[in-house]
CSV table of C-alpha atoms in Angstrom, one decimal:
chain,number,residue,atom,x,y,z
F,1,MET,CA,-14.0,-39.9,20.4
F,2,TRP,CA,-12.2,-37.9,23.0
F,3,PHE,CA,-15.3,-37.5,25.2
F,4,ASP,CA,-15.9,-41.2,25.3
F,5,ASP,CA,-12.8,-41.7,27.6
F,6,ILE,CA,-14.6,-39.9,30.4
F,7,ASP,CA,-12.1,-41.0,33.2
F,8,ALA,CA,-9.1,-39.7,31.3
F,9,MET,CA,-10.9,-36.5,30.5
F,10,ALA,CA,-11.8,-36.0,34.1
F,11,GLU,CA,-8.2,-36.4,35.1
F,12,LEU,CA,-7.1,-33.8,32.5
F,13,TYR,CA,-9.8,-31.3,33.6
F,14,ASP,CA,-7.7,-29.6,36.2
F,15,GLU,CA,-4.7,-29.2,33.9
F,16,VAL,CA,-6.9,-27.6,31.2
F,17,GLU,CA,-8.6,-25.5,33.8
F,18,ASP,CA,-5.3,-24.2,35.1
F,19,LEU,CA,-4.0,-23.3,31.6
F,20,ALA,CA,-7.2,-21.6,30.6
F,21,PHE,CA,-7.8,-19.6,33.8
F,22,LYS,CA,-4.2,-18.3,33.8
F,23,SER,CA,-4.7,-17.0,30.2
F,24,GLY,CA,-7.5,-14.7,31.3
F,25,LEU,CA,-9.1,-15.3,27.9
F,26,SER,CA,-12.8,-16.2,27.7
F,27,ALA,CA,-12.1,-18.1,24.5
F,28,ASN,CA,-9.8,-20.4,26.4
F,29,VAL,CA,-12.2,-20.7,29.4
F,30,SER,CA,-14.9,-21.8,27.0
F,31,LYS,CA,-12.9,-25.0,26.5
F,32,VAL,CA,-13.3,-25.6,30.2
F,33,CYS,CA,-17.0,-25.0,29.9
F,34,ASN,CA,-17.2,-27.7,27.2
F,35,LEU,CA,-15.4,-30.2,29.4
F,36,HIS,CA,-17.7,-29.3,32.3
F,37,GLN,CA,-20.8,-29.8,30.2
F,38,VAL,CA,-19.6,-33.3,29.3
F,39,LEU,CA,-19.0,-34.1,33.0
F,40,VAL,CA,-22.5,-32.8,33.9
F,41,SER,CA,-24.0,-35.0,31.2
F,42,ARG,CA,-22.1,-38.1,32.2
F,43,THR,CA,-22.9,-37.5,35.9
F,44,SER,CA,-26.6,-37.4,35.1
F,45,GLN,CA,-26.2,-40.8,33.4
F,46,GLY,CA,-24.7,-42.3,36.5
F,47,TYR,CA,-20.9,-42.1,35.7
F,48,GLY,CA,-18.4,-41.1,38.3
F,49,SER,CA,-18.7,-42.4,41.8
F,50,ASP,CA,-17.7,-39.0,43.3
F,51,GLY,CA,-19.6,-37.0,40.6
F,52,PHE,CA,-16.2,-35.9,39.1
F,53,SER,CA,-15.9,-33.3,41.9
F,54,LEU,CA,-18.6,-31.3,40.0
F,55,PRO,CA,-19.6,-29.0,42.9
F,56,THR,CA,-16.0,-27.8,43.4
F,57,ARG,CA,-15.3,-27.5,39.7
F,58,SER,CA,-18.6,-25.7,39.1
F,59,GLN,CA,-17.9,-23.2,41.8
F,60,GLY,CA,-14.4,-22.5,40.4
F,61,LEU,CA,-15.7,-22.1,36.8
F,62,ARG,CA,-18.5,-19.9,37.9
F,63,ALA,CA,-16.1,-17.7,39.9
F,64,LYS,CA,-13.7,-17.3,37.0
F,65,LEU,CA,-16.5,-16.4,34.6
F,66,LYS,CA,-17.8,-13.8,37.0
F,67,GLU,CA,-14.3,-12.3,37.3
F,68,LEU,CA,-13.9,-12.1,33.6
F,69,ALA,CA,-17.4,-10.7,33.0
F,70,ALA,CA,-16.7,-7.9,35.6
F,71,ASP,CA,-13.5,-6.7,33.8
F,72,LYS,CA,-15.0,-3.9,31.7
F,73,THR,CA,-11.6,-2.8,30.4
F,74,ARG,CA,-11.9,-5.7,28.0
F,75,PRO,CA,-15.5,-5.4,26.7
F,76,ASN,CA,-15.4,-8.2,24.1
F,77,ASN,CA,-13.8,-10.6,26.6
F,78,ALA,CA,-16.2,-9.6,29.4
F,79,LEU,CA,-19.3,-10.0,27.2
F,80,TYR,CA,-18.0,-13.4,26.0
F,81,ALA,CA,-17.6,-14.5,29.7
F,82,GLU,CA,-21.1,-13.2,30.5
F,83,THR,CA,-22.5,-15.3,27.7
F,84,LEU,CA,-20.6,-18.4,28.9
F,85,LEU,CA,-21.9,-17.7,32.4
F,86,ALA,CA,-25.5,-17.7,31.2
F,87,PHE,CA,-25.1,-21.0,29.4
F,88,HIS,CA,-23.2,-22.4,32.4
F,89,ARG,CA,-26.2,-21.7,34.6
F,90,MET,CA,-28.5,-23.3,32.0
F,91,ASN,CA,-26.2,-26.4,32.0
F,92,GLU,CA,-26.4,-26.6,35.8
F,93,ARG,CA,-30.2,-26.6,35.6
F,94,PHE,CA,-30.1,-29.4,33.0
F,95,GLY,CA,-27.9,-31.3,35.4
F,96,ASP,CA,-30.5,-30.9,38.1
F,97,GLY,CA,-33.1,-32.4,35.8
F,98,GLU,CA,-34.9,-29.2,35.0
F,99,ARG,CA,-36.5,-29.1,31.5
F,100,GLU,CA,-39.1,-26.3,31.7
F,101,ASP,CA,-39.1,-22.5,31.3
F,102,PHE,CA,-35.7,-21.2,30.2
F,103,ASP,CA,-37.2,-17.8,29.2
F,104,GLU,CA,-35.0,-16.0,31.8
F,105,THR,CA,-31.9,-17.4,30.0
F,106,TRP,CA,-33.2,-16.5,26.5
F,107,ASN,CA,-33.9,-12.9,27.7
F,108,GLU,CA,-30.5,-12.7,29.2
F,109,ILE,CA,-28.9,-13.8,25.9
F,110,SER,CA,-31.1,-11.4,23.9
F,111,ALA,CA,-29.8,-8.5,26.1
F,112,ILE,CA,-26.3,-9.7,25.5
F,113,LEU,CA,-26.8,-9.7,21.8
F,114,LYS,CA,-28.0,-6.1,21.9
F,115,ARG,CA,-24.9,-5.0,23.8
F,116,ALA,CA,-22.7,-7.0,21.4
F,117,ASP,CA,-23.7,-4.7,18.5
F,118,GLY,CA,-20.5,-2.8,17.5
F,119,LEU,CA,-18.3,-5.3,19.4
F,120,GLY,CA,-16.6,-6.9,16.4
F,121,GLU,CA,-14.8,-9.6,18.3
F,122,PHE,CA,-17.9,-10.9,20.1
F,123,PRO,CA,-18.4,-14.6,19.0
F,124,ALA,CA,-22.0,-14.6,17.8
F,125,ASP,CA,-21.4,-18.1,16.5
F,126,LEU,CA,-21.3,-19.4,20.1
F,127,ILE,CA,-24.9,-18.3,20.6
F,128,ASP,CA,-25.9,-19.7,17.2
F,129,SER,CA,-24.4,-23.1,17.9
F,130,VAL,CA,-25.9,-23.4,21.4
F,131,VAL,CA,-29.4,-22.3,20.3
F,132,ASN,CA,-29.3,-24.7,17.3
F,133,ALA,CA,-28.1,-27.6,19.5
F,134,LEU,CA,-30.8,-27.0,22.2
F,135,ALA,CA,-33.8,-25.8,20.2
F,136,ASP,CA,-35.3,-29.3,19.7
F,137,ALA,CA,-34.9,-30.2,23.4
F,138,MET,CA,-36.4,-27.0,24.6
F,139,PRO,CA,-40.1,-26.4,25.4
F,140,GLU,CA,-42.0,-24.1,23.0
F,141,SER,CA,-41.2,-20.5,23.9
F,142,ALA,CA,-42.1,-17.2,22.2
F,143,VAL,CA,-39.1,-15.7,23.9
F,144,LEU,CA,-36.8,-18.3,22.2
F,145,ASP,CA,-38.6,-17.6,18.9
F,146,ASP,CA,-37.9,-13.9,19.2
F,147,LEU,CA,-34.2,-14.7,20.1
F,148,VAL,CA,-33.8,-16.8,16.9
F,149,VAL,CA,-35.1,-13.9,14.8
F,150,GLN,CA,-32.8,-11.4,16.6
F,151,LEU,CA,-29.9,-13.8,16.1
F,152,ALA,CA,-30.6,-14.3,12.4
F,153,GLU,CA,-30.7,-10.5,11.9
F,154,PHE,CA,-27.5,-10.0,13.9
F,155,VAL,CA,-25.6,-12.7,12.0
F,156,GLY,CA,-27.0,-11.6,8.7
F,157,LYS,CA,-25.9,-8.1,9.1
F,158,ARG,CA,-22.4,-9.2,10.0
F,159,SER,CA,-22.3,-11.6,7.0
F,160,LYS,CA,-23.3,-8.8,4.6
F,161,GLU,CA,-20.5,-6.6,6.0
F,162,VAL,CA,-18.0,-9.4,5.6
F,163,ALA,CA,-19.1,-9.9,2.0
F,164,ALA,CA,-18.7,-6.2,1.3
F,165,GLY,CA,-15.3,-6.3,3.0
F,166,GLU,CA,-14.1,-9.0,0.6
F,167,ILE,CA,-14.9,-6.8,-2.3
F,168,TYR,CA,-13.2,-3.8,-0.8
F,169,LEU,CA,-10.1,-5.9,0.0
F,170,SER,CA,-9.9,-7.4,-3.5
F,171,HIS,CA,-10.1,-4.0,-5.2
F,172,GLY,CA,-7.8,-2.4,-2.7
F,173,GLN,CA,-5.1,-5.0,-3.3
F,174,ARG,CA,-5.5,-4.5,-7.1
F,175,LYS,CA,-4.9,-0.7,-6.5
F,176,LEU,CA,-1.7,-1.5,-4.6
F,177,GLU,CA,-0.5,-3.8,-7.4
F,178,HIS,CA,-1.0,-0.9,-9.8
F,179,ASP,CA,1.0,1.4,-7.6
F,180,LYS,CA,-2.0,3.6,-6.5
F,181,PRO,CA,-1.6,3.7,-2.8
F,182,ILE,CA,-4.0,6.6,-2.2
F,183,ASP,CA,-6.8,4.9,-4.0
F,184,ALA,CA,-6.0,1.7,-2.2
F,185,ILE,CA,-6.2,3.4,1.2
F,186,LYS,CA,-9.9,4.4,0.7
F,187,LEU,CA,-10.9,0.8,-0.2
F,188,LEU,CA,-8.7,-1.0,2.4
F,189,GLY,CA,-9.8,1.2,5.2
F,190,ARG,CA,-13.4,0.2,4.6
F,191,ALA,CA,-12.4,-3.4,4.3
F,192,ALA,CA,-10.6,-3.3,7.7
F,193,VAL,CA,-13.8,-1.8,9.3
F,194,ASN,CA,-16.1,-4.4,7.8
F,195,PHE,CA,-13.8,-7.2,8.9
F,196,ALA,CA,-13.8,-6.1,12.5
F,197,LYS,CA,-15.4,-9.3,13.7
F,198,GLU,CA,-14.4,-12.5,15.4
F,199,GLU,CA,-15.3,-14.6,12.4
F,200,SER,CA,-13.3,-12.5,9.9
F,201,ARG,CA,-10.2,-11.9,12.0
F,202,GLU,CA,-8.0,-13.4,9.3
F,203,GLN,CA,-9.4,-11.2,6.6
F,204,GLN,CA,-9.0,-8.1,8.8
F,205,ALA,CA,-5.4,-9.0,9.5
F,206,ARG,CA,-4.8,-9.1,5.8
F,207,ALA,CA,-6.7,-5.9,5.1
F,208,LEU,CA,-4.7,-4.1,7.9
F,209,TYR,CA,-1.4,-5.2,6.4
F,210,CYS,CA,-2.4,-4.1,2.9
F,211,LEU,CA,-3.7,-0.8,4.3
F,212,SER,CA,-0.3,-0.3,6.0
F,213,VAL,CA,1.5,-0.9,2.7
F,214,GLY,CA,-0.8,1.8,1.2
F,215,TYR,CA,0.0,4.3,3.9
F,216,ALA,CA,3.7,3.6,3.6
F,217,GLY,CA,3.5,4.1,-0.2
F,218,ALA,CA,1.7,7.4,0.3
F,219,GLY,CA,4.4,8.7,2.6
F,220,LEU,CA,2.5,8.4,5.8
F,221,PRO,CA,4.8,6.3,8.1
F,222,TRP,CA,3.1,6.9,11.4
F,223,ALA,CA,-0.3,5.8,10.1
F,224,ALA,CA,1.4,2.8,8.4
F,225,ARG,CA,3.2,1.8,11.6
F,226,ALA,CA,0.1,1.9,13.7
F,227,THR,CA,-1.9,-0.1,11.2
F,228,VAL,CA,0.7,-2.8,10.6
F,229,LEU,CA,1.0,-3.2,14.4
F,230,ALA,CA,-2.8,-3.8,14.5
F,231,SER,CA,-2.2,-6.5,11.8
F,232,ILE,CA,0.5,-8.1,13.9
F,233,ILE,CA,-1.8,-8.2,16.9
F,234,GLN,CA,-4.5,-10.0,14.9
F,235,TYR,CA,-2.0,-12.5,13.5
F,236,ASN,CA,-0.7,-13.2,17.0
F,237,ALA,CA,-4.3,-13.8,18.1
F,238,LEU,CA,-4.8,-16.2,15.1
F,239,SER,CA,-1.5,-17.9,16.1
F,240,GLU,CA,-2.7,-18.5,19.6
F,241,ILE,CA,-6.1,-19.8,18.4
F,242,GLY,CA,-4.5,-22.2,15.9
F,243,GLY,CA,-1.6,-23.3,18.1
F,244,ASP,CA,1.1,-22.3,15.6
F,245,LEU,CA,2.7,-19.1,14.6
F,246,ARG,CA,1.2,-17.7,11.4
F,247,ILE,CA,3.6,-17.3,8.5
F,248,GLU,CA,2.0,-14.0,7.7
F,249,LEU,CA,3.6,-12.6,10.8
F,250,LEU,CA,7.0,-12.4,9.1
F,251,PRO,CA,6.2,-9.8,6.3
F,252,ALA,CA,4.1,-7.8,8.8
F,253,LEU,CA,7.0,-7.7,11.2
F,254,LYS,CA,9.5,-6.8,8.5
F,255,LEU,CA,7.3,-3.9,7.5
F,256,TYR,CA,6.9,-2.8,11.2
F,257,ILE,CA,10.7,-3.0,11.7
F,258,GLY,CA,11.4,-0.9,8.6
F,259,LEU,CA,8.8,1.8,9.6
F,260,SER,CA,10.1,1.9,13.1
F,261,LEU,CA,13.6,2.5,11.9
F,262,GLN,CA,12.5,5.2,9.5
F,263,LEU,CA,10.8,7.0,12.4
F,264,GLY,CA,13.7,6.7,14.8
F,265,HIS,CA,11.9,4.1,17.0
F,266,VAL,CA,15.2,2.2,17.4
F,267,LEU,CA,14.2,0.2,20.5
F,268,ASP,CA,10.9,-0.9,19.0
F,269,ALA,CA,12.7,-2.0,15.9
F,270,LEU,CA,15.1,-4.1,17.9
F,271,ALA,CA,12.3,-5.8,19.9
F,272,ALA,CA,10.4,-6.5,16.7
F,273,HIS,CA,13.5,-7.9,15.0
F,274,HIS,CA,14.2,-10.2,17.9
F,275,PHE,CA,10.6,-11.4,17.7
F,276,PHE,CA,11.1,-11.9,13.9
F,277,ARG,CA,14.2,-14.0,14.4
F,278,THR,CA,12.6,-16.1,17.2
F,279,ALA,CA,9.4,-16.7,15.2
F,280,SER,CA,11.2,-17.6,12.0
F,281,ALA,CA,13.5,-20.0,13.9
F,282,VAL,CA,10.5,-22.1,15.1
F,283,MET,CA,8.5,-21.9,11.8
F,284,PRO,CA,8.7,-24.9,9.4
F,285,LEU,CA,10.5,-22.8,6.7
F,286,ASP,CA,12.0,-24.3,3.6
F,287,GLU,CA,15.7,-23.9,2.8
F,288,GLU,CA,15.2,-20.9,0.6
F,289,SER,CA,13.1,-19.1,3.2
F,290,GLN,CA,15.7,-19.8,5.9
F,291,LYS,CA,18.3,-18.2,3.7
F,292,ARG,CA,16.1,-15.1,3.2
F,293,THR,CA,15.5,-14.7,7.0
F,294,ALA,CA,19.3,-15.0,7.5
F,295,ASN,CA,19.8,-12.2,4.9
F,296,ASP,CA,17.1,-10.2,6.6
F,297,HIS,CA,19.2,-10.2,9.8
F,298,THR,CA,22.3,-8.9,7.9
F,299,GLU,CA,20.2,-6.3,6.1
F,300,PHE,CA,18.7,-5.1,9.4
F,301,ASP,CA,22.1,-4.8,10.9
F,302,GLN,CA,23.1,-2.6,8.0
F,303,MET,CA,20.0,-0.5,8.1
F,304,LEU,CA,20.2,0.0,11.9
F,305,SER,CA,23.9,1.1,11.6
F,306,CYS,CA,22.8,3.7,8.9
F,307,ALA,CA,20.1,5.0,11.3
F,308,LEU,CA,22.7,5.3,14.1
F,309,VAL,CA,25.6,6.8,12.2
F,310,SER,CA,23.7,9.9,11.3
F,311,GLN,CA,22.3,10.8,14.7
F,312,ALA,CA,23.5,13.8,16.6
F,313,SER,CA,26.0,13.1,19.5
F,314,GLU,CA,23.5,14.2,22.2
F,315,ASP,CA,20.9,11.8,20.8
F,316,LEU,CA,23.3,8.9,20.6
F,317,ALA,CA,24.2,9.4,24.3
F,318,ARG,CA,20.6,8.3,25.1
F,319,LEU,CA,21.6,4.9,23.8
F,320,GLU,CA,24.6,4.5,26.1
F,321,ARG,CA,23.4,1.2,27.4
F,322,LEU,CA,22.5,-0.3,24.0
F,323,PRO,CA,25.8,-1.8,22.9
F,324,ASP,CA,25.5,-4.9,25.2
F,325,ALA,CA,22.0,-5.6,23.8
F,326,LEU,CA,23.3,-5.3,20.2
F,327,GLU,CA,26.1,-7.8,20.9
F,328,LYS,CA,23.6,-10.3,22.3
F,329,LEU,CA,21.4,-9.8,19.3
F,330,GLU,CA,24.4,-10.4,17.0
F,331,LEU,CA,24.1,-7.0,15.5
F,332,PHE,CA,27.9,-6.5,15.4
F,333,TRP,CA,28.2,-3.7,12.8
F,334,SER,CA,25.5,-1.6,14.5
F,335,ARG,CA,27.4,-2.1,17.8
F,336,PHE,CA,30.6,-1.0,16.2
F,337,ILE,CA,29.0,2.1,14.7
F,338,LEU,CA,27.4,3.1,18.0
F,339,LEU,CA,30.5,2.6,20.1
F,340,TYR,CA,32.6,4.4,17.5
F,341,ARG,CA,30.2,7.4,17.5
F,342,LEU,CA,30.1,7.4,21.4
F,343,GLY,CA,33.9,7.6,21.4
F,344,TYR,CA,34.8,4.1,22.5
F,345,LEU,CA,37.3,3.2,19.9
F,346,ALA,CA,39.8,2.0,22.5
F,347,LEU,CA,37.2,-0.5,23.8
F,348,LEU,CA,36.5,-1.7,20.3
F,349,ARG,CA,40.2,-2.5,19.9
F,350,SER,CA,40.6,-4.1,23.3
F,351,ASP,CA,37.6,-6.4,23.0
F,352,GLY,CA,38.7,-7.6,19.5
F,353,SER,CA,35.8,-6.0,17.6
F,354,VAL,CA,38.3,-4.7,15.0
F,355,PRO,CA,41.4,-6.3,13.6
F,356,GLU,CA,44.6,-5.3,15.3
F,357,GLU,CA,46.2,-4.3,12.0
F,358,ALA,CA,43.3,-1.9,11.1
F,359,SER,CA,44.4,1.7,11.4
F,360,ASP,CA,42.3,4.6,12.7
F,361,ASP,CA,42.1,6.0,9.1
F,362,GLU,CA,40.7,2.7,7.8
F,363,LEU,CA,38.1,2.6,10.6
F,364,ASP,CA,37.2,6.2,9.8
F,365,ALA,CA,36.7,5.3,6.2
F,366,SER,CA,34.5,2.4,7.1
F,367,VAL,CA,32.2,4.6,9.1
F,368,ALA,CA,32.2,7.3,6.4
F,369,LEU,CA,31.1,4.6,3.9
F,370,THR,CA,28.2,3.7,6.1
F,371,ALA,CA,27.4,7.4,6.5
F,372,SER,CA,27.3,7.8,2.7
F,373,HIS,CA,24.8,5.0,2.2
F,374,PRO,CA,21.5,6.1,0.7
F,375,ALA,CA,19.6,4.5,3.6
F,376,THR,CA,21.5,7.0,5.9
F,377,LEU,CA,20.1,9.9,4.0
F,378,GLU,CA,16.6,8.6,4.3
F,379,GLY,CA,17.0,7.7,8.0
F,380,PRO,CA,15.4,9.4,11.0
F,381,LYS,CA,16.3,12.9,11.9
F,382,ARG,CA,15.9,12.2,15.6
F,383,LEU,CA,15.3,9.2,17.9
F,384,VAL,CA,12.0,8.3,19.5
F,385,VAL,CA,12.9,7.1,23.0
F,386,LEU,CA,10.9,7.5,26.2
F,387,ASP,CA,13.4,9.2,28.5
F,388,GLY,CA,13.9,12.5,30.1
F,389,GLN,CA,14.7,14.1,26.8
F,390,PHE,CA,11.6,13.0,25.0
F,391,SER,CA,9.4,16.0,23.9
F,392,GLY,CA,7.3,14.6,21.0
F,393,VAL,CA,7.4,13.3,17.5
F,394,SER,CA,7.4,14.8,14.0
F,395,THR,CA,5.7,14.2,10.7
F,396,LYS,CA,5.1,15.9,7.4
F,397,ILE,CA,1.6,16.3,6.0
F,398,LEU,CA,0.7,18.0,2.7
F,399,GLY,CA,4.3,19.4,2.8
F,400,VAL,CA,3.8,20.9,6.2
F,401,ASP,CA,6.3,20.0,9.0
F,402,VAL,CA,4.2,19.0,12.0
F,403,ASP,CA,5.6,18.6,15.5
F,404,VAL,CA,3.4,16.8,18.0
F,405,MET,CA,4.6,17.8,21.4
F,406,ALA,CA,3.9,16.0,24.7
F,407,GLU,CA,5.3,15.4,28.2
F,408,SER,CA,8.0,12.8,28.7
F,409,THR,CA,5.7,10.3,30.4
F,410,THR,CA,4.3,7.0,29.3
F,411,GLU,CA,0.9,8.7,28.5
F,412,GLY,CA,2.6,11.6,26.7
F,413,PHE,CA,4.7,9.1,24.7
F,414,ILE,CA,1.6,7.2,23.6
F,415,TYR,CA,-0.5,10.2,22.9
F,416,SER,CA,2.0,12.0,20.7
F,417,GLN,CA,2.3,8.9,18.4
F,418,THR,CA,-1.5,8.4,18.5
F,419,TYR,CA,-2.2,12.0,17.3
F,420,ALA,CA,0.6,11.7,14.6
F,421,SER,CA,-0.9,8.5,13.3
F,422,ALA,CA,-4.4,9.7,13.3
F,423,LEU,CA,-3.5,13.0,11.6
F,424,GLU,CA,-1.7,11.1,8.8
F,425,GLY,CA,-4.6,8.7,8.4
F,426,PHE,CA,-7.1,11.6,8.3
F,427,ALA,CA,-4.9,13.5,5.9
F,428,ALA,CA,-4.9,10.6,3.5
F,429,THR,CA,-8.5,11.5,2.6
F,430,LEU,CA,-7.3,14.9,1.4
F,431,LEU,CA,-4.5,13.8,-0.9
F,432,ARG,CA,-6.9,13.7,-3.8
F,433,ALA,CA,-9.1,16.6,-2.7
F,434,GLY,CA,-6.9,19.4,-4.1
F,435,ALA,CA,-6.1,20.8,-0.6
F,436,TYR,CA,-3.0,23.1,-0.5
F,437,PRO,CA,-1.1,24.2,2.6
F,438,PHE,CA,-0.8,27.8,3.6
F,439,THR,CA,1.8,27.4,6.3
F,440,ALA,CA,5.2,25.7,6.4
F,441,ARG,CA,5.0,24.4,10.0
F,442,GLN,CA,2.5,23.5,12.7
F,443,VAL,CA,2.8,22.5,16.3
F,444,ILE,CA,0.3,20.4,18.2
F,445,ARG,CA,0.8,20.7,21.9
F,446,ILE,CA,-0.8,17.9,24.1
F,447,ARG,CA,-1.3,18.4,27.8
F,448,ARG,CA,-3.2,16.4,30.4
F,449,ALA,CA,-5.6,18.7,32.3
F,450,VAL,CA,-6.5,18.3,35.9
F,451,GLY,CA,-10.2,18.7,37.0
F,452,VAL,CA,-11.8,18.6,33.6
F,453,GLN,CA,-14.1,15.8,32.2
F,454,GLU,CA,-13.9,16.5,28.5
F,455,ALA,CA,-11.1,16.9,26.0
F,456,ALA,CA,-10.7,20.3,24.3
F,457,VAL,CA,-9.0,21.7,21.2
F,458,GLU,CA,-8.0,25.3,20.8
F,459,VAL,CA,-6.2,27.0,17.9
F,460,ASP,CA,-3.6,29.6,18.7
F,461,GLY,CA,-1.8,30.9,15.6
F,462,GLU,CA,0.2,28.1,14.1
F,463,ASP,CA,-0.3,26.0,17.3
F,464,VAL,CA,-3.1,23.6,18.0
F,465,LEU,CA,-3.5,23.2,21.8
F,466,VAL,CA,-5.0,19.9,22.9
F,467,SER,CA,-6.2,19.3,26.5
F,468,ILE,CA,-7.0,15.7,27.7
F,469,PRO,CA,-8.6,14.9,31.0
F,470,GLU,CA,-6.0,13.5,33.4
F,471,SER,CA,-8.5,10.8,34.4
F,472,TRP,CA,-8.3,9.4,30.9
F,473,ALA,CA,-5.8,6.6,30.3
F,474,PRO,CA,-4.8,5.4,26.8
F,475,SER,CA,-5.5,1.8,27.7
F,476,ASP,CA,-9.0,2.4,29.2
F,477,PRO,CA,-11.7,1.3,26.8
F,478,THR,CA,-14.4,3.0,28.7
F,479,THR,CA,-13.1,6.4,27.6
F,480,LEU,CA,-12.3,5.2,24.1
F,481,PRO,CA,-15.5,6.4,22.4
F,482,ALA,CA,-15.1,9.9,23.8
F,483,PHE,CA,-11.4,9.9,22.9
F,484,ASN,CA,-12.0,8.8,19.4
F,485,ALA,CA,-14.6,11.6,18.9
F,486,HIS,CA,-12.1,14.1,20.3
F,487,LEU,CA,-9.3,12.7,18.1
F,488,ILE,CA,-11.4,13.4,15.0
F,489,GLU,CA,-12.1,16.9,16.2
F,490,ALA,CA,-8.4,17.5,16.8
F,491,CYS,CA,-7.5,16.3,13.4
F,492,ILE,CA,-10.1,18.5,11.7
F,493,HIS,CA,-8.8,21.6,13.6
F,494,ALA,CA,-5.2,20.7,12.8
F,495,LEU,CA,-5.9,20.2,9.1
F,496,MET,CA,-8.0,23.3,8.8
F,497,ASN,CA,-5.2,25.3,10.4
F,498,MET,CA,-2.7,24.1,7.7
F,499,ALA,CA,-4.6,23.7,4.4
């Protein structure tokens, strides 16, 4: 076994520690904890003339765990680190020969379990495995007995939720197969919530992907894009855990790319397509799959060119620096269309992008052919790019044109898309409720307010005015519960103001 070669393991310890500490992930640091525990055990048995530098390594591990536990912007990661720290202190006591009264540790773990309620990514199996491994070696303790009962109830509740999630997912997928996306959304949304746990990450990734397909089928692209992005994040996490890129990333990325193009998110579509090509190049795909990914690249080039050819000249000017990136990404037709629309026909001729014998009329006809493609008619009406011209995003809900307006800052850019996605997701629950619009247009205006502590929603005619405390940040999980509650309130006001 790997832990029998103690000298080799001790030599590799620093390398593993360096990789794990740099990742900032408690899951990776837990591997260092495992190695450290083996070193402690072997040292107590008399191995290692210098004690494997345990004091120095213990101090470094303890410091890293404290650092991660203090980072409240990542609550799951922080609580995971706090759990590891508690077991690390127990391990050190074992190394010092202590075998009595660990009630303080069990009380600490009990408190952690209480705080883990609602944190889906917290690894309850870690506590379960440690308690099972140590129970026989521990002195009798009423506190430990209570912890075992608490742990059993905690794990049992999660197991029941996962089992229910499996049923929701199965029936939701069946609804998608029968082309009933609205019915599927209801089931798959519940599945995604039930699967929000570390032990069911794979099922949640699948449920989120299917839910995104449902949203897309129901004509709710912002909700679909946000949901498939969540699926991609989960598949990336699974890839890191497993050490290999998951094959499920490819269809999820394809869906994200298509939705991004549909919404005018050209730069995001390009980044995702680059990821798609890079991922597919390192995956062990068979010959047929390799041909499909090559065709996907050609298809993306065509779809992107259709999205670009229909844009207004002032919008295309925002992409002035894009042609070089398109060339590096081997999206040659999209580069041609963009440079043509920007008025750089002479450059296209001088750099050999078009045959010397091709006349201007022939080039005009080629561009006109792209402009007449059905994908052009279904393409975005405007670009979504964070620059000085950004003012918000648009969607259509229950037949009502909705503009979500925000300032041209990173926060405004994120908030506008968040509200559009949430509004579409909320509206999905009304698609079978017989709700009918009484207005043709609605504007949601988002502003960040100085000196206020709570978000507010106000209706002014056809406008819905949203005020968000300037102290809130989209990436701050400490304000997330309050923001989510406000988001629901804002969606209710917006929908009541249109239907």
